[in-house]
PDB file of C-alpha atoms in Angstrom:
ATOM      1  CA  MET A   1     -87.349 -38.626  11.211  1.00 55.00           C
ATOM      2  CA  ASN A   2     -90.953 -38.813  12.872  1.00 64.00           C
ATOM      3  CA  THR A   3     -91.109 -38.294  16.445  1.00 71.00           C
ATOM      4  CA  TYR A   4     -92.142 -41.829  17.469  1.00 68.00           C
ATOM      5  CA  SER A   5     -88.606 -43.000  15.901  1.00 68.00           C
ATOM      6  CA  SER A   6     -86.652 -40.891  17.903  1.00 69.00           C
ATOM      7  CA  GLN A   7     -88.392 -41.394  21.460  1.00 72.00           C
ATOM      8  CA  VAL A   8     -87.801 -44.934  20.664  1.00 73.00           C
ATOM      9  CA  ILE A   9     -83.847 -44.215  20.067  1.00 74.00           C
ATOM     10  CA  ALA A  10     -83.914 -41.794  23.112  1.00 74.00           C
ATOM     11  CA  LYS A  11     -84.691 -45.185  25.459  1.00 77.00           C
ATOM     12  CA  MET A  12     -81.862 -47.472  23.509  1.00 75.00           C
ATOM     13  CA  SER A  13     -78.683 -48.000  25.816  1.00 77.00           C
ATOM     14  CA  TRP A  14     -75.376 -47.148  24.246  1.00 73.00           C
ATOM     15  CA  GLN A  15     -75.197 -51.001  23.631  1.00 74.00           C
ATOM     16  CA  THR A  16     -77.814 -51.904  21.802  1.00 78.00           C
ATOM     17  CA  ARG A  17     -76.770 -48.018  19.198  1.00 75.00           C
ATOM     18  CA  LEU A  18     -73.800 -49.833  19.469  1.00 77.00           C
ATOM     19  CA  LYS A  19     -75.125 -53.055  17.889  1.00 79.00           C
ATOM     20  CA  TRP A  20     -78.299 -51.133  15.353  1.00 77.00           C
ATOM     21  CA  ASN A  21     -74.703 -49.100  14.293  1.00 75.00           C
ATOM     22  CA  HIS A  22     -72.740 -52.328  13.318  1.00 77.00           C
ATOM     23  CA  LYS A  23     -75.975 -53.639  11.575  1.00 79.00           C
ATOM     24  CA  MET A  24     -76.105 -50.545   9.565  1.00 78.00           C
ATOM     25  CA  ALA A  25     -72.681 -50.913   8.944  1.00 77.00           C
ATOM     26  CA  GLU A  26     -72.542 -54.059   6.979  1.00 78.00           C
ATOM     27  CA  ARG A  27     -75.563 -52.813   5.514  1.00 75.00           C
ATOM     28  CA  ASN A  28     -73.549 -49.809   4.015  1.00 72.00           C
ATOM     29  CA  SER A  29     -71.140 -51.101   2.721  1.00 74.00           C
ATOM     30  CA  ASN A  30     -72.935 -54.082   1.079  1.00 73.00           C
ATOM     31  CA  ARG A  31     -74.661 -51.268  -1.117  1.00 70.00           C
ATOM     32  CA  ARG A  32     -71.227 -49.355  -1.885  1.00 70.00           C
ATOM     33  CA  ILE A  33     -70.416 -52.558  -3.787  1.00 71.00           C
ATOM     34  CA  ARG A  34     -73.648 -52.903  -5.224  1.00 68.00           C
ATOM     35  CA  GLN A  35     -73.568 -49.048  -5.781  1.00 66.00           C
ATOM     36  CA  MET A  36     -69.529 -50.644  -7.140  1.00 67.00           C
ATOM     37  CA  ASP A  37     -71.595 -52.498  -9.226  1.00 66.00           C
ATOM     38  CA  GLY A  38     -73.622 -50.671 -10.841  1.00 65.00           C
ATOM     39  CA  ARG A  39     -76.665 -52.225  -9.618  1.00 63.00           C
ATOM     40  CA  ASP A  40     -77.430 -49.396  -6.934  1.00 58.00           C
ATOM     41  CA  ASP A  41     -77.920 -46.141  -5.302  1.00 59.00           C
ATOM     42  CA  VAL A  42     -75.373 -45.172  -2.299  1.00 55.00           C
ATOM     43  CA  SER A  43     -78.225 -41.788  -2.094  1.00 58.00           C
ATOM     44  CA  GLU A  44     -80.208 -44.193   1.077  1.00 58.00           C
ATOM     45  CA  VAL A  45     -76.777 -44.743   3.396  1.00 57.00           C
ATOM     46  CA  GLU A  46     -77.983 -45.037   6.307  1.00 59.00           C
ATOM     47  CA  LEU A  47     -76.800 -42.545   9.209  1.00 62.00           C
ATOM     48  CA  TYR A  48     -75.190 -44.097  12.553  1.00 56.00           C
ATOM     49  CA  LEU A  49     -77.321 -43.934  15.851  1.00 59.00           C
ATOM     50  CA  THR A  50     -74.728 -41.580  17.750  1.00 62.00           C
ATOM     51  CA  ILE A  51     -73.787 -42.999  21.939  1.00 60.00           C
ATOM     52  CA  GLN A  52     -72.842 -40.756  24.189  1.00 63.00           C
ATOM     53  CA  ASP A  53     -69.224 -40.671  25.939  1.00 63.00           C
ATOM     54  CA  LYS A  54     -70.741 -42.685  29.213  1.00 61.00           C
ATOM     55  CA  GLY A  55     -71.465 -45.564  27.158  1.00 57.00           C
ATOM     56  CA  LEU A  56     -68.495 -45.268  24.844  1.00 56.00           C
ATOM     57  CA  GLU A  57     -66.527 -45.242  28.753  1.00 61.00           C
ATOM     58  CA  GLN A  58     -68.237 -48.128  29.629  1.00 59.00           C
ATOM     59  CA  LEU A  59     -67.239 -50.156  26.650  1.00 55.00           C
ATOM     60  CA  CYS A  60     -63.785 -49.169  26.795  1.00 57.00           C
ATOM     61  CA  GLU A  61     -63.555 -50.188  30.703  1.00 58.00           C
ATOM     62  CA  THR A  62     -64.982 -53.350  29.966  1.00 62.00           C
ATOM     63  CA  THR A  63     -62.600 -56.301  30.382  1.00 70.00           C
ATOM     64  CA  THR A  64     -63.073 -59.299  28.647  1.00 79.00           C
ATOM     65  CA  PHE A  65     -61.200 -62.473  28.769  1.00 83.00           C
ATOM     66  CA  PRO A  66     -60.209 -65.517  26.557  1.00 83.00           C
ATOM     67  CA  ASP A  67     -62.115 -68.253  26.683  1.00 85.00           C
ATOM     68  CA  ASP A  68     -57.937 -70.207  26.850  1.00 86.00           C
ATOM     69  CA  LEU A  69     -56.982 -68.266  29.856  1.00 87.00           C
ATOM     70  CA  ILE A  70     -60.176 -69.677  32.260  1.00 87.00           C
ATOM     71  CA  GLN A  71     -59.418 -73.727  30.156  1.00 87.00           C
ATOM     72  CA  LEU A  72     -55.823 -72.787  31.517  1.00 87.00           C
ATOM     73  CA  ALA A  73     -56.854 -71.759  35.457  1.00 87.00           C
ATOM     74  CA  TYR A  74     -59.728 -74.520  35.087  1.00 87.00           C
ATOM     75  CA  HIS A  75     -57.009 -77.291  35.136  1.00 86.00           C
ATOM     76  CA  LYS A  76     -55.230 -74.538  38.254  1.00 85.00           C
ATOM     77  CA  PHE A  77     -51.710 -73.010  35.932  1.00 85.00           C
ATOM     78  CA  HIS A  78     -50.885 -69.999  37.477  1.00 86.00           C
ATOM     79  CA  ILE A  79     -51.311 -66.892  35.708  1.00 89.00           C
ATOM     80  CA  PRO A  80     -49.164 -64.492  36.973  1.00 90.00           C
ATOM     81  CA  LEU A  81     -50.805 -61.107  38.319  1.00 89.00           C
ATOM     82  CA  ALA A  82     -49.468 -58.804  36.001  1.00 89.00           C
ATOM     83  CA  PHE A  83     -51.827 -60.870  32.714  1.00 89.00           C
ATOM     84  CA  PHE A  84     -55.173 -58.839  34.329  1.00 90.00           C
ATOM     85  CA  THR A  85     -53.773 -55.132  33.551  1.00 88.00           C
ATOM     86  CA  HIS A  86     -55.668 -53.470  30.506  1.00 86.00           C
ATOM     87  CA  ARG A  87     -52.587 -53.319  28.793  1.00 87.00           C
ATOM     88  CA  ASN A  88     -51.580 -56.946  28.383  1.00 87.00           C
ATOM     89  CA  LEU A  89     -55.060 -58.473  28.778  1.00 89.00           C
ATOM     90  CA  ASP A  90     -55.588 -56.699  25.360  1.00 86.00           C
ATOM     91  CA  TRP A  91     -52.023 -57.516  23.845  1.00 88.00           C
ATOM     92  CA  ILE A  92     -53.114 -61.652  24.991  1.00 89.00           C
ATOM     93  CA  ASN A  93     -56.895 -61.031  22.572  1.00 86.00           C
ATOM     94  CA  SER A  94     -55.161 -59.753  20.248  1.00 85.00           C
ATOM     95  CA  ASN A  95     -51.791 -62.056  20.074  1.00 87.00           C
ATOM     96  CA  LEU A  96     -54.022 -65.278  20.823  1.00 85.00           C
ATOM     97  CA  THR A  97     -53.140 -67.239  18.158  1.00 84.00           C
ATOM     98  CA  SER A  98     -49.850 -66.777  18.213  1.00 88.00           C
ATOM     99  CA  PHE A  99     -48.883 -68.586  21.470  1.00 88.00           C
ATOM    100  CA  LYS A 100     -47.758 -72.252  21.375  1.00 89.00           C
ATOM    101  CA  CYS A 101     -50.250 -74.545  23.676  1.00 87.00           C
ATOM    102  CA  ILE A 102     -49.141 -77.147  25.937  1.00 86.00           C
ATOM    103  CA  LYS A 103     -50.513 -80.919  26.541  1.00 86.00           C
ATOM    104  CA  ILE A 104     -51.459 -81.683  29.962  1.00 83.00           C
ATOM    105  CA  THR A 105     -50.818 -85.580  30.259  1.00 80.00           C
ATOM    106  CA  TYR A 106     -51.792 -86.617  33.733  1.00 80.00           C
ATOM    107  CA  ILE A 107     -55.288 -85.545  32.791  1.00 79.00           C
ATOM    108  CA  PRO A 108     -56.436 -88.504  31.412  1.00 81.00           C
ATOM    109  CA  GLU A 109     -58.401 -86.135  28.654  1.00 79.00           C
ATOM    110  CA  LYS A 110     -55.226 -84.656  27.964  1.00 80.00           C
ATOM    111  CA  PRO A 111     -56.042 -81.036  27.193  1.00 83.00           C
ATOM    112  CA  ASN A 112     -53.959 -78.369  25.821  1.00 84.00           C
ATOM    113  CA  VAL A 113     -53.960 -74.585  27.586  1.00 87.00           C
ATOM    114  CA  LEU A 114     -51.769 -72.072  26.734  1.00 87.00           C
ATOM    115  CA  ASP A 115     -48.260 -72.645  27.629  1.00 88.00           C
ATOM    116  CA  THR A 116     -47.124 -69.722  29.596  1.00 87.00           C
ATOM    117  CA  LYS A 117     -43.444 -69.850  29.205  1.00 90.00           C
ATOM    118  CA  ASP A 118     -43.924 -68.859  25.828  1.00 90.00           C
ATOM    119  CA  MET A 119     -46.219 -66.306  26.636  1.00 90.00           C
ATOM    120  CA  VAL A 120     -43.577 -64.211  28.545  1.00 89.00           C
ATOM    121  CA  LYS A 121     -41.604 -64.771  25.918  1.00 91.00           C
ATOM    122  CA  LYS A 122     -43.703 -63.206  23.807  1.00 90.00           C
ATOM    123  CA  MET A 123     -44.681 -60.555  25.886  1.00 88.00           C
ATOM    124  CA  ASN A 124     -41.513 -59.169  26.975  1.00 88.00           C
ATOM    125  CA  ALA A 125     -39.918 -59.258  23.043  1.00 88.00           C
ATOM    126  CA  ALA A 126     -43.035 -57.334  22.128  1.00 86.00           C
ATOM    127  CA  GLU A 127     -43.355 -53.348  22.494  1.00 82.00           C
ATOM    128  CA  ASP A 128     -46.749 -52.629  22.799  1.00 78.00           C
ATOM    129  CA  ALA A 129     -47.093 -55.616  25.814  1.00 81.00           C
ATOM    130  CA  GLY A 130     -47.649 -54.710  29.418  1.00 79.00           C
ATOM    131  CA  LEU A 131     -45.093 -55.075  31.677  1.00 76.00           C
ATOM    132  CA  THR A 132     -45.117 -59.272  32.912  1.00 77.00           C
ATOM    133  CA  ARG A 133     -43.712 -59.949  36.537  1.00 80.00           C
ATOM    134  CA  ASP A 134     -46.002 -58.985  39.566  1.00 77.00           C
ATOM    135  CA  LYS A 135     -43.290 -57.446  41.291  1.00 79.00           C
ATOM    136  CA  ASP A 136     -42.315 -55.053  37.951  1.00 83.00           C
ATOM    137  CA  LEU A 137     -46.025 -53.406  38.963  1.00 82.00           C
ATOM    138  CA  ASN A 138     -46.617 -50.167  40.576  1.00 86.00           C
ATOM    139  CA  TYR A 139     -49.598 -49.381  43.205  1.00 86.00           C
ATOM    140  CA  ILE A 140     -52.386 -48.680  40.108  1.00 86.00           C
ATOM    141  CA  GLY A 141     -50.426 -51.368  38.508  1.00 86.00           C
ATOM    142  CA  TRP A 142     -51.602 -53.756  41.024  1.00 89.00           C
ATOM    143  CA  ARG A 143     -54.700 -52.090  41.846  1.00 90.00           C
ATOM    144  CA  GLU A 144     -56.014 -52.662  38.163  1.00 89.00           C
ATOM    145  CA  ALA A 145     -54.722 -56.094  37.752  1.00 88.00           C
ATOM    146  CA  ALA A 146     -56.466 -56.862  41.017  1.00 91.00           C
ATOM    147  CA  ASP A 147     -59.868 -55.698  39.768  1.00 90.00           C
ATOM    148  CA  ASN A 148     -59.374 -57.527  36.597  1.00 90.00           C
ATOM    149  CA  HIS A 149     -58.285 -60.789  38.337  1.00 90.00           C
ATOM    150  CA  LEU A 150     -61.665 -60.950  40.917  1.00 91.00           C
ATOM    151  CA  GLU A 151     -63.376 -60.318  37.503  1.00 88.00           C
ATOM    152  CA  PHE A 152     -62.325 -63.207  35.963  1.00 89.00           C
ATOM    153  CA  GLU A 153     -62.327 -65.474  39.101  1.00 89.00           C
ATOM    154  CA  ILE A 154     -66.281 -64.950  39.366  1.00 87.00           C
ATOM    155  CA  LYS A 155     -66.185 -65.284  35.581  1.00 84.00           C
ATOM    156  CA  LEU A 156     -64.873 -68.719  35.807  1.00 85.00           C
ATOM    157  CA  TYR A 157     -66.628 -69.893  39.564  1.00 84.00           C
ATOM    158  CA  SER A 158     -69.377 -68.575  38.104  1.00 80.00           C
ATOM    159  CA  SER A 159     -69.499 -70.926  34.310  1.00 64.00           C
ATOM    160  CA  GLU A 160     -70.681 -73.937  34.043  1.00 55.00           C
ATOM    161  CA  GLU A 161     -67.408 -76.027  34.243  1.00 55.00           C
ATOM    162  CA  ALA A 162     -65.760 -74.840  36.961  1.00 50.00           C
ATOM    163  CA  ALA A 163     -68.788 -75.531  39.062  1.00 46.00           C
TER     164      ALA A 163
END
């Protein structure tokens, strides 16, 4: 690697490095497949860029809210605060397709939204989900859920639909 490339890589943010690594992983995977077919030499496998610990911590702390939860709040449904702990949000994101949806009949468009009772039932049955009742949260859980709920509200009210 030449010095110019080293300087450019040194200036990249951790998000850019992560995207770059994802692209490299795809190219490396394609090269390995072609090599198995006997059409390519794997000696050109690209090396990944390192991401500093600070960037990885930010990536791990980044909270993602599923659009289905935003739709639920947009239609004025109560979402328990306990749903907003990191553990529960991760679990909801990974199991989103398994939840039942209900149709809101009192709105002319009759949109489908998540059934929170079904969500609570499935979260209580799962071992890797967190607490589902607000009163069961301890101080740290309340604080984490409140911070995430504030981020959720900001995302909800900054979206074009809610405006």
